[in-house]
Short mmCIF file of C-alpha atoms in Angstrom, two decimals:
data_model
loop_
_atom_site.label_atom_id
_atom_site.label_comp_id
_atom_site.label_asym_id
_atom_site.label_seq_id
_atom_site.Cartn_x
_atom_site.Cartn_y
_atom_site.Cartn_z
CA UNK R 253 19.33 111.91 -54.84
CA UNK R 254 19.09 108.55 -54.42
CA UNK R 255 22.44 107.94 -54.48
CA UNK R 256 23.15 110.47 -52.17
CA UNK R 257 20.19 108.30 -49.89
CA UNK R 258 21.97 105.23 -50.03
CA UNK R 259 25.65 106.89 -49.04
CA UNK R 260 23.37 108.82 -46.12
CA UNK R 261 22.08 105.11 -45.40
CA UNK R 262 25.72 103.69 -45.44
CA UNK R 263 27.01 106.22 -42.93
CA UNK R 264 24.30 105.71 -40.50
CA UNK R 265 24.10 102.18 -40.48
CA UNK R 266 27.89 102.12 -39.96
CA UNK R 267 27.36 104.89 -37.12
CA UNK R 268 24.79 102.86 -35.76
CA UNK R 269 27.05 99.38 -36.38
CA UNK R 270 29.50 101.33 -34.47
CA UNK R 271 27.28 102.54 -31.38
CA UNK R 272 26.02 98.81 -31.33
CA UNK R 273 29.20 96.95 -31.14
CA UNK R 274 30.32 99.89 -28.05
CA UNK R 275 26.60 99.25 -26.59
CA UNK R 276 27.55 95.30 -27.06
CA UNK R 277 30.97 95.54 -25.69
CA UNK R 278 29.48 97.25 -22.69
CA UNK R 279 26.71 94.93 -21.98
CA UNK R 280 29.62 92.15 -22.51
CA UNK R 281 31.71 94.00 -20.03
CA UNK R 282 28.73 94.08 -17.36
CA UNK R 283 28.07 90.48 -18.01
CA UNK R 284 31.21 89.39 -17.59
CA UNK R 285 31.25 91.91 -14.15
CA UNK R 286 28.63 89.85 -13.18
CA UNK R 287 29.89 86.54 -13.69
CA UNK R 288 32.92 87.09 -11.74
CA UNK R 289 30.75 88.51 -8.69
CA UNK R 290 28.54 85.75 -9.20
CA UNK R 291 31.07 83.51 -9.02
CA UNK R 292 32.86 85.32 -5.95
CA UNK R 293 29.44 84.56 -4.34
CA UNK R 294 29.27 81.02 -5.39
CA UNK R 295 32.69 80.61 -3.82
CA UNK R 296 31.54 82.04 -0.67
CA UNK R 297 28.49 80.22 -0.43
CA UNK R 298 30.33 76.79 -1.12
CA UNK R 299 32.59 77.76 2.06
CA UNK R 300 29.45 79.01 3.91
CA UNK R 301 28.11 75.40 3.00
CA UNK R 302 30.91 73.75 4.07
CA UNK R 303 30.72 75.50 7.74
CA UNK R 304 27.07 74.96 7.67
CA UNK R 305 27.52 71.26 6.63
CA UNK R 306 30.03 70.96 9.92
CA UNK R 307 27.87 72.73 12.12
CA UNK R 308 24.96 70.60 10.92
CA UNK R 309 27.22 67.75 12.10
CA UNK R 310 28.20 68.96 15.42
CA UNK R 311 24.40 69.34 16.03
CA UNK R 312 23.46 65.87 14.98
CA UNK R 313 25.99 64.60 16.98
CA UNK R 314 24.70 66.80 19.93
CA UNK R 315 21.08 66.09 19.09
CA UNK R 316 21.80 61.97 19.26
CA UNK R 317 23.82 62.42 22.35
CA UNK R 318 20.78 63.70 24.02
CA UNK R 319 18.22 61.58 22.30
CA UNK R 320 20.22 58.93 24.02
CA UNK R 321 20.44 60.43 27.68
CA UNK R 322 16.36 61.25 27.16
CA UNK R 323 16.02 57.72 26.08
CA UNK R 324 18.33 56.05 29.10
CA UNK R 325 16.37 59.19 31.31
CA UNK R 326 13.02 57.48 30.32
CA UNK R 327 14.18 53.76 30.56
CA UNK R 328 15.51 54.35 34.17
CA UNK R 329 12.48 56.08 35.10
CA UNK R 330 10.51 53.33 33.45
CA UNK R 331 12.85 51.09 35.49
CA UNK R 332 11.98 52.70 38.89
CA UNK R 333 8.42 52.63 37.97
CA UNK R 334 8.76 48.86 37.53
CA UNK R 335 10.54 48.36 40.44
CA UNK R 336 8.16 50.89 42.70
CA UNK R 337 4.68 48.83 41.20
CA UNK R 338 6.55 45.41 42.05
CA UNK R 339 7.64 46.66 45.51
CA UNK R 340 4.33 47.44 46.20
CA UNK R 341 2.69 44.26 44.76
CA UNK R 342 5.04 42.25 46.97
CA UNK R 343 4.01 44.35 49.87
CA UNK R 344 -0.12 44.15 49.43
CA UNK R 345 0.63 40.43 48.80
CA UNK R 346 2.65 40.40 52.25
CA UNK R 347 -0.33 42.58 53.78
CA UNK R 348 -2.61 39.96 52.45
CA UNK R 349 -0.91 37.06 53.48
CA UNK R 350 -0.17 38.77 57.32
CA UNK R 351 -4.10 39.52 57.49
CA UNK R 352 -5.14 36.32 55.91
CA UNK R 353 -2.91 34.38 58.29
CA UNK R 354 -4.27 36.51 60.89
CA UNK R 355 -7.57 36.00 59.86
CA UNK R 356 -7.05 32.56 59.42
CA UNK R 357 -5.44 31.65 63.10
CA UNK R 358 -8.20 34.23 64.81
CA UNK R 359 -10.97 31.84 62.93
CA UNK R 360 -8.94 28.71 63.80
CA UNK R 361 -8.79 30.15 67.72
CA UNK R 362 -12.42 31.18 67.88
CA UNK R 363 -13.60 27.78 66.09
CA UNK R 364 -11.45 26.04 68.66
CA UNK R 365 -13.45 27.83 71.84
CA UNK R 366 -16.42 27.30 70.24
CA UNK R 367 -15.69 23.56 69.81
CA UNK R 368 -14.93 23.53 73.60
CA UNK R 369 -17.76 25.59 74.47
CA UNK R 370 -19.68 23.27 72.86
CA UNK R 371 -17.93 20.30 74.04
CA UNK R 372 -18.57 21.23 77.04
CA UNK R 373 -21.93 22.07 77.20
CA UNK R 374 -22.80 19.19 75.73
CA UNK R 375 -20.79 17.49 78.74
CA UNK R 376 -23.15 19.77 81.10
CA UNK R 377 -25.91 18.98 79.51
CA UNK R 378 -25.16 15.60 79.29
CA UNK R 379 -24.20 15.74 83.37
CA UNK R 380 -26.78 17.36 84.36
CA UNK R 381 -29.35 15.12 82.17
CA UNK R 382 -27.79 11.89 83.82
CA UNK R 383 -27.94 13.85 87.33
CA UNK R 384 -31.28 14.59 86.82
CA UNK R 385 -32.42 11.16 85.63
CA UNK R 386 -30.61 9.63 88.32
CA UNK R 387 -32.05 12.00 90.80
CA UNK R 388 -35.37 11.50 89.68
CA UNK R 389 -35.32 7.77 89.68
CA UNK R 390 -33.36 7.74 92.85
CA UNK R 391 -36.72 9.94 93.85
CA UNK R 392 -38.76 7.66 91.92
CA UNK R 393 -37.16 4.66 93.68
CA UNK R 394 -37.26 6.56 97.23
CA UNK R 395 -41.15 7.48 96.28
CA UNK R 396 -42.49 4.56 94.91
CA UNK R 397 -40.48 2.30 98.16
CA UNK R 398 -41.93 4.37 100.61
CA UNK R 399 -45.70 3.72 98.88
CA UNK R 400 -44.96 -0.09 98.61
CA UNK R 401 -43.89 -0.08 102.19
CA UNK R 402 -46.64 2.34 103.07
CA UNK R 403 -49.01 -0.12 101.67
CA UNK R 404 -47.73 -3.16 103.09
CA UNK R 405 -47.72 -1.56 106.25
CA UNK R 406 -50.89 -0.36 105.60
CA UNK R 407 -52.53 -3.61 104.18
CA UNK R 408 -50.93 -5.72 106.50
CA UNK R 409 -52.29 -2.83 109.78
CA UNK R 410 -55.40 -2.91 107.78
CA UNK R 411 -55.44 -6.78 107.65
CA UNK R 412 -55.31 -7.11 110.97
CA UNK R 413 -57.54 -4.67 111.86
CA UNK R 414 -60.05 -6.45 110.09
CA UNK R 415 -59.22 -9.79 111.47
CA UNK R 416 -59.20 -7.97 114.40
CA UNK R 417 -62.16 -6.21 113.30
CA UNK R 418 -64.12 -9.58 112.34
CA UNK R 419 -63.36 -11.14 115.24
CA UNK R 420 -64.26 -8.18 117.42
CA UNK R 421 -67.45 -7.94 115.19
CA UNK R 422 -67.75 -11.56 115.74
CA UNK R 423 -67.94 -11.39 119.59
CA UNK R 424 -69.71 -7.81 118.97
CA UNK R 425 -72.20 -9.46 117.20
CA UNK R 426 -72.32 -12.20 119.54
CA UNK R 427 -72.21 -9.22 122.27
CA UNK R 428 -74.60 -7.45 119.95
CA UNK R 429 -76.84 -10.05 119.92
CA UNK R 430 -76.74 -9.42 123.54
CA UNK R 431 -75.79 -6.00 123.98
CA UNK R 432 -76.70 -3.57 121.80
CA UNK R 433 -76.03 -0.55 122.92
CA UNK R 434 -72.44 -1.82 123.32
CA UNK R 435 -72.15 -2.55 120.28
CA UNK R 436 -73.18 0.78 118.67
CA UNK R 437 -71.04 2.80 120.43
CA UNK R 438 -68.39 0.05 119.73
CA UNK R 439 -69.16 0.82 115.93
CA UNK R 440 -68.90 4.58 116.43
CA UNK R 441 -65.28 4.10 117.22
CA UNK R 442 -64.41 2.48 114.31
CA UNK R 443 -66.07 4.75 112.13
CA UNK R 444 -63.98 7.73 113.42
CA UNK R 445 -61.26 5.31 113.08
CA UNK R 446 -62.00 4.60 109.54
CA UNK R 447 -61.92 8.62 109.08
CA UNK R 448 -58.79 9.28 110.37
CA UNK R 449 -57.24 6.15 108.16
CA UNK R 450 -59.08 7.90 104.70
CA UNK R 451 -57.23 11.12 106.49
CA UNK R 452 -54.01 10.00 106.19
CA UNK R 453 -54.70 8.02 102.45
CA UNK R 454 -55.59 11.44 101.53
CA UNK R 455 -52.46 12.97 103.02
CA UNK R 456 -50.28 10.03 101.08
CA UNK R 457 -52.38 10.94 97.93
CA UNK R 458 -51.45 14.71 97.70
CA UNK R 459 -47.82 13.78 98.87
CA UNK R 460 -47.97 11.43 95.84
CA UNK R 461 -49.39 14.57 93.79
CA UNK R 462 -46.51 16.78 94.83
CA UNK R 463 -43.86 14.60 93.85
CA UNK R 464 -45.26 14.00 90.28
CA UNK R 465 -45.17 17.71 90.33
CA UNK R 466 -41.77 18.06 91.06
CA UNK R 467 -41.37 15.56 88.09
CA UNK R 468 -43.18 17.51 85.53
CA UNK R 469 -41.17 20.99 86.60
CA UNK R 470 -37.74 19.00 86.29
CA UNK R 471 -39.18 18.08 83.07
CA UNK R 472 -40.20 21.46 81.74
CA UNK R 473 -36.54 22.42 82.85
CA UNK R 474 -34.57 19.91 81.00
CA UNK R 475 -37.02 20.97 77.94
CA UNK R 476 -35.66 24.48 78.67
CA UNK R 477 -31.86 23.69 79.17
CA UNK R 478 -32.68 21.39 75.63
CA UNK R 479 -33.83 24.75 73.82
CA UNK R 480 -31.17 26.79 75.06
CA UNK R 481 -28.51 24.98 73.70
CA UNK R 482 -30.56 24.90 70.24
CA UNK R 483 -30.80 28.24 70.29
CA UNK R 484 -27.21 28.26 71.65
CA UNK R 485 -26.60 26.05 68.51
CA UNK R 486 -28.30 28.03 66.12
CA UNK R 487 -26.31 31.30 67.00
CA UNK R 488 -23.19 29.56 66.47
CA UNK R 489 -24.62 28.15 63.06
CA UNK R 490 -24.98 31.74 62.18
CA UNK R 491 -21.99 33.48 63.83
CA UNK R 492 -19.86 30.89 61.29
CA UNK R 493 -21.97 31.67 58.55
CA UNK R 494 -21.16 35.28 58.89
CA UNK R 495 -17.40 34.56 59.76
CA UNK R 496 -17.64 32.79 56.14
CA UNK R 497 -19.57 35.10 54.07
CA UNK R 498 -16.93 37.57 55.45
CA UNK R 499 -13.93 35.36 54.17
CA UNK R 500 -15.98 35.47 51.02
CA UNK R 501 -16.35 39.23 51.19
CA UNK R 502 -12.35 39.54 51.76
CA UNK R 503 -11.73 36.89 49.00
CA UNK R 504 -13.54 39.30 46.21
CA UNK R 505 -11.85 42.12 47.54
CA UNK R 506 -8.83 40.53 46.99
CA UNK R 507 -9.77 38.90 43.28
CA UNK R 508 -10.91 42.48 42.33
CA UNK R 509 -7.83 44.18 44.15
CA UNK R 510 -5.72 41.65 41.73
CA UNK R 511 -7.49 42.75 38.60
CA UNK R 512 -7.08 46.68 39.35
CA UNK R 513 -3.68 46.15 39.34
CA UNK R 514 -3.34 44.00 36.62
CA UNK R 515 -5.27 46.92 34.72
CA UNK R 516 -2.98 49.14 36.07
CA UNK R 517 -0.02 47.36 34.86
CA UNK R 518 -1.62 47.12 31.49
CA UNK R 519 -2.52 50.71 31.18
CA UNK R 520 1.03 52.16 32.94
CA UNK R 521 2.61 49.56 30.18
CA UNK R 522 0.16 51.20 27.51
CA UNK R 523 1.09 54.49 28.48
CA UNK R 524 5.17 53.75 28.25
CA UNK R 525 4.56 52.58 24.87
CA UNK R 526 2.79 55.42 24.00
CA UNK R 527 5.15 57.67 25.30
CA UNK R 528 8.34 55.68 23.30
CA UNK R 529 6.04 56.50 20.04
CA UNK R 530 4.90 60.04 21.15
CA UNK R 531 8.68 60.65 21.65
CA UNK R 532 10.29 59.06 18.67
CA UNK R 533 7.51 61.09 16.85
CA UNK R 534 8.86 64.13 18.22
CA UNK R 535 12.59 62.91 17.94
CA UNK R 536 11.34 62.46 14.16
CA UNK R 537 9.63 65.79 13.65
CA UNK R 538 12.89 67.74 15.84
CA UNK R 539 15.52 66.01 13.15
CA UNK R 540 13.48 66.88 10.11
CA UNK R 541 13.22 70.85 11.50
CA UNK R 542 16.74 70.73 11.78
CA UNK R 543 17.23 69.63 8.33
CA UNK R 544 14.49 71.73 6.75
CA UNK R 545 16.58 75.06 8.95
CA UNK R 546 20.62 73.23 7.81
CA UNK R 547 18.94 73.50 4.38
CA UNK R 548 17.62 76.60 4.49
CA UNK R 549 20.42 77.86 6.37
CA UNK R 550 22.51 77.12 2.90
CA UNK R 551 20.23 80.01 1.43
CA UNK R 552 21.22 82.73 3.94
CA UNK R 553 22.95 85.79 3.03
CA UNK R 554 25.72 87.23 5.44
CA UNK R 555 23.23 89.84 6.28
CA UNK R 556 20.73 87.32 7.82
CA UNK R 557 23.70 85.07 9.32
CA UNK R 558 24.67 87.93 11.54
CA UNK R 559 21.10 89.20 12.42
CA UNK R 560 18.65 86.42 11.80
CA UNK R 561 15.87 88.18 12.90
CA UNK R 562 14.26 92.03 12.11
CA UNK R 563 13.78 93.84 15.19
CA UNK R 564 10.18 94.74 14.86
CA UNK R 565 8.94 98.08 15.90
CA UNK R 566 6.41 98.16 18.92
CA UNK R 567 2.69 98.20 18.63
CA UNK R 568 2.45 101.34 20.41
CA UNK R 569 4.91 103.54 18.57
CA UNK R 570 2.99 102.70 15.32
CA UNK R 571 0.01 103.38 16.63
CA UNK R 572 1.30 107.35 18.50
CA UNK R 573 2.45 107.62 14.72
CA UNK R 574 -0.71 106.89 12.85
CA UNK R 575 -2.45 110.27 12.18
CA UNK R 576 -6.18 109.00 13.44
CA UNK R 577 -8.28 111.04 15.91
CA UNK R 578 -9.42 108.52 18.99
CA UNK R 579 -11.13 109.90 22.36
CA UNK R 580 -8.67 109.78 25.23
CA UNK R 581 -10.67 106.61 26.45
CA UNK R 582 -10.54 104.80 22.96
CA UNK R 583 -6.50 105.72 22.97
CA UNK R 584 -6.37 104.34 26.22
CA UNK R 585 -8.46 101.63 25.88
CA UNK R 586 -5.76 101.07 22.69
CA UNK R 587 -2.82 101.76 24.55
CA UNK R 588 -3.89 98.82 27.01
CA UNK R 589 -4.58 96.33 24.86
CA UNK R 590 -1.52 96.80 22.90
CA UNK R 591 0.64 97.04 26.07
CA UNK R 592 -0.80 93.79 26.85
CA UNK R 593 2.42 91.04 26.92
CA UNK R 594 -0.72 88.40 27.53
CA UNK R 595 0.83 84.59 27.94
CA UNK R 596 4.17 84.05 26.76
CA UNK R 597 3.23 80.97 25.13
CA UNK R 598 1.97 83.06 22.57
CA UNK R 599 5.20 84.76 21.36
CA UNK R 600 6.40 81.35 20.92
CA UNK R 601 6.21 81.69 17.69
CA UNK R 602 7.15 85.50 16.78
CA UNK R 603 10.48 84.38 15.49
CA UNK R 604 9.26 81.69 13.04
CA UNK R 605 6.93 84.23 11.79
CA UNK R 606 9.85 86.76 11.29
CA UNK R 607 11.73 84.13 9.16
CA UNK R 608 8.47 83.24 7.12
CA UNK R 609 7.41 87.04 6.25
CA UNK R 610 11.35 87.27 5.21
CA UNK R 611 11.29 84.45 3.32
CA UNK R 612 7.99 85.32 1.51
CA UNK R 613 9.08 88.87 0.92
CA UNK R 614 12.35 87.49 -0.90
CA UNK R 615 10.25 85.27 -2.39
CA UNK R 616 7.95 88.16 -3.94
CA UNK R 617 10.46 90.23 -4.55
CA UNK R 618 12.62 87.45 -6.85
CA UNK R 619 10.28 86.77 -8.46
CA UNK R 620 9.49 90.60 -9.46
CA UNK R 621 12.69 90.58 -10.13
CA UNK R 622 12.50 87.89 -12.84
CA UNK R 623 9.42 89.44 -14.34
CA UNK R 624 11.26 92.89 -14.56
CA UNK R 625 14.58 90.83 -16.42
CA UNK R 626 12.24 89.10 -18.39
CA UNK R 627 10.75 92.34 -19.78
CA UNK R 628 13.73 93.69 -19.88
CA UNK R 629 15.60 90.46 -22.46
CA UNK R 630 12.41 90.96 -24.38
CA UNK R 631 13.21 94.06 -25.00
CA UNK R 632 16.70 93.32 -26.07
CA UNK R 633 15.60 90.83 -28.00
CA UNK R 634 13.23 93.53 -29.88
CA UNK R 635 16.01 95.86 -30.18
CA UNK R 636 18.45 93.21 -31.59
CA UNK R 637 15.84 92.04 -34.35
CA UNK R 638 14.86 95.59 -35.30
CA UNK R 639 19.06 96.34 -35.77
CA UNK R 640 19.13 93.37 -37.34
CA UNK R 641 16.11 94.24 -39.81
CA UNK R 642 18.43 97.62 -40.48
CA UNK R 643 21.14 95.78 -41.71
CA UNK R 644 19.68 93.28 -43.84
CA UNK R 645 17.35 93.89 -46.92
CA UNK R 646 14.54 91.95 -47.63
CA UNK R 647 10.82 92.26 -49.11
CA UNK R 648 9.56 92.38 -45.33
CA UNK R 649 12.07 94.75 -44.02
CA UNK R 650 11.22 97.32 -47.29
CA UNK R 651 7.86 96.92 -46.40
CA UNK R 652 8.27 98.65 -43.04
CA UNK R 653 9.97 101.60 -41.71
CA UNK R 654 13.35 101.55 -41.48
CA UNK R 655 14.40 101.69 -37.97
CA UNK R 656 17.62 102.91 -38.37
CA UNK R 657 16.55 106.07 -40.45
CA UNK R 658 16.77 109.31 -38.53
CA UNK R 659 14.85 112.07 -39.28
CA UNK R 660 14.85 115.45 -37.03
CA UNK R 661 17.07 113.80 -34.77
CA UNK R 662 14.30 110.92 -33.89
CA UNK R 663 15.37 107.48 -34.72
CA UNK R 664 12.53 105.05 -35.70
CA UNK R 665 13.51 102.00 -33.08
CA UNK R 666 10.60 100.41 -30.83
CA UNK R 667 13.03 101.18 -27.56
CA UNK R 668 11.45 101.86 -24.43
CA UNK R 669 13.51 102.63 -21.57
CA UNK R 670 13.37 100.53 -18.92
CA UNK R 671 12.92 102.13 -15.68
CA UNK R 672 14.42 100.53 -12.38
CA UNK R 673 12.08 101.16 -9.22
CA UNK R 674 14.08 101.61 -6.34
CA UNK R 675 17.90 100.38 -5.81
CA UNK R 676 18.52 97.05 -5.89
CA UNK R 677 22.27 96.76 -4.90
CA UNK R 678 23.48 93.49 -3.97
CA UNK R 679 26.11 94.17 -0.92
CA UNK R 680 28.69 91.70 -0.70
CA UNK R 681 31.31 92.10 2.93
CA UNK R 682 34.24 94.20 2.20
CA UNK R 683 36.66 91.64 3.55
CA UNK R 684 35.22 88.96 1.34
CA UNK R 685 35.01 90.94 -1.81
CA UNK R 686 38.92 91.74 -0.81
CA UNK R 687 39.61 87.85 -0.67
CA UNK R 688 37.71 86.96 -3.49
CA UNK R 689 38.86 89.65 -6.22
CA UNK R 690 42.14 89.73 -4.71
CA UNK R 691 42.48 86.14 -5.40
CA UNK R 692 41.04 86.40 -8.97
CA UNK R 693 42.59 89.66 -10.27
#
């Protein structure tokens, strides 16, 4: 029997050597399938590089071509800038100079009529001061003659009246001594006389009053004509003061005028700089996308190289599909806001997000795919050592059941079949697999 056991053994393991070797050779076969399809891919993807690598060119050669015109654009429009701020520089400095000359020659003209005004009101002044003084001594003169003559004439008149007088009193008296009543009358006379002589002192008096009147009113009007022209003086004082305080005023304007554009310079200047760095930081951020897409461009398949983008399905068609009940409003209400384009500045970005869920989706599914090859060489592997446990004899292999022992028609190995979700076919263009095998084979 136990012969009989170990023939039975003999047999099977050869059948099973057999199988194995077939099972091998296939697996072989399919690996070596799939090296020349990997390498008809590898091929492809080295000429796909090479196209990619000259397009990448071309575009850096277009992309510096136009740095360069956006550069020279921004220097020449730096340029005119330059030239417009100087331009107008020069012509507020001309403006200034014009109204500073004009102000300059109006202050010189008005200075100049004031110095004649004054020139020659001091000459009036002065004219009519000596006209008056000679007036009033020539009145003085005239005046104080006619009183000196007056009173000779009067002291001499008088003088002889009273010689006159004395003698006549003289003989009056002798007379009186005789006559009387002669003599009183005689002295009547000369008492009326003597009236009508303090009469006419009287009138020489008040004459003498009215001309020192006269005096003092010429007086009070020189004092007048003296504080006009102060005053006269004193408004001029100020009317230059103001003409000078607004020369100040203009002066200021002008230093602060000088400093806004000076700030103005400095921030347009700050601003250009900023704008070289903003740009070359953009010019930075444009070449590295381009390299991060040529590179990434290296990974596409000719699937994605013809149709880079999914076509996404609208909003509304998913939602007419979805089996929920809504009121009319609600679905409405829905239909609206999904409808809604909103600001295109918001589907900037669609695309990008196309290529990302693409990439993470190839992403998740390679790396399924590893998981699922990794089970699966484990499970070789397990295979392997249990046929290899069958066909060697040891203490540990006695120990445990023989895997290659069949009883009922089961056979003891630990095999699970693997089960493939879904069909993951790689498709390859029929003119390039053509090339590529044809070339080969």
């Amino acid at each position: 029997m136990n012969k009989i056991q170990e023939a039975w053994l003999k047999i099977m393991r050869s059948a099973k050597t057999k199988q194995l070797k077939k099972q091998v050779e296939i697996i072989s076969q399919n690996h070596d399938r799939d090296v020349d399809r990997k390498d008809a891919l590898l091929q492809m993807l080295d000429r796909d590089l090479d196209e990619a690598e000259e397009q990448h060119q071309v575009s850096v050669r277009s992309h510096l071509l136009n740095v360069d015109r956006l550069l020279e654009v921004q220097q020449s429009r730096l340029l005119a800038l330059e030239d417009d701020f100087h331009r107008e520089v020069e012509t507020l400095q001309e403006e200034f100079r014009i109204e500073r000359e004009q102000v300059q020659e109006k202050h010189a003209l008005e200075k100049r009529e004031l110095t004649l005004i004054l020139e020659q009101v001091e000459r009036e002044e002065k004219h009519r001061e000596q006209s008056d003084l000679t007036e009033h001594l020539s009145q003085y003169e005239f005046i104080r003659n006619g009183n000196i003559e007056d009173d000779h004439q009067m002291r001499s008149s008088l003088d002889d009246k009273i010689d006159k007088t004395r003698q006549i009193c003289k003989e009056k008296l002798q007379q009186y001594q005789t006559l009387t009543e002669g003599s009183n009358a005689e002295y009547r006379q000369m008492v009326a006389r003597d009236a009508e002589l303090s009469q006419q002192v009287e009138q020489r008096l008040r004459q003498v009053e009215r001309t020192t009147a006269s005096i003092q009113h010429w007086k009070m009007k020189i004092q007048q004509n003296r504080q006009e022209s102060e005053e006269r003086n004193v408004q001029l004082k100020q009317e230059k003061e103001h003409i000078q305080k607004h020369f100040q005023d203009l002066k200021a304007k002008m230093t602060k005028m000088r400093s806004e554009e000076k700030k103005r310079l400095q921030d347009l200047t700050q601003d250009a700089r900023n704008c070289i760095k903003s740009l070359k930081d953009q010019l930075s951020l444009a070449e590295k996308i381009i390299k991060t897409a040529e590179l990434c461009r290296k990974f596409e398949t000719e699937r994605e190289k013809v149709l880079p983008f999914y076509i996404s399905r609208p909003l509304v068609e998913v939602f007419e599909e979805g089996g929920i009940d809504f009121d009319e409003t609600t679905k409405d209400e829905i239909r609206k806001e999904l409808t809604d384009v909103g600001v295109d500045e918001w589907t900037y970005l669609d695309n990008f997000f196309k290529r990302y869920n693409k990439v993470k989706l190839d992403h998740l599914a390679i790396e399924r795919e590893r998981e699922r090859l990794g089970r699966e060489n484990a499970q070789l592997r397990s295979i392997l050592k249990q046929f290899l446990d069958g066909v060697s004899v040891n203490q540990d292999v006695l120990s445990q059941a023989n895997p290659l022992l069949v009883v009922n028609g089961k056979v003891n190995l630990n095999h699970v079949p693997h089960k493939r979700i879904g069909e993951n076919k790689v498709h390859i263009e029929a003119a390039h697999a053509v090339t590529t095998y044809g070339i080969r084979y």
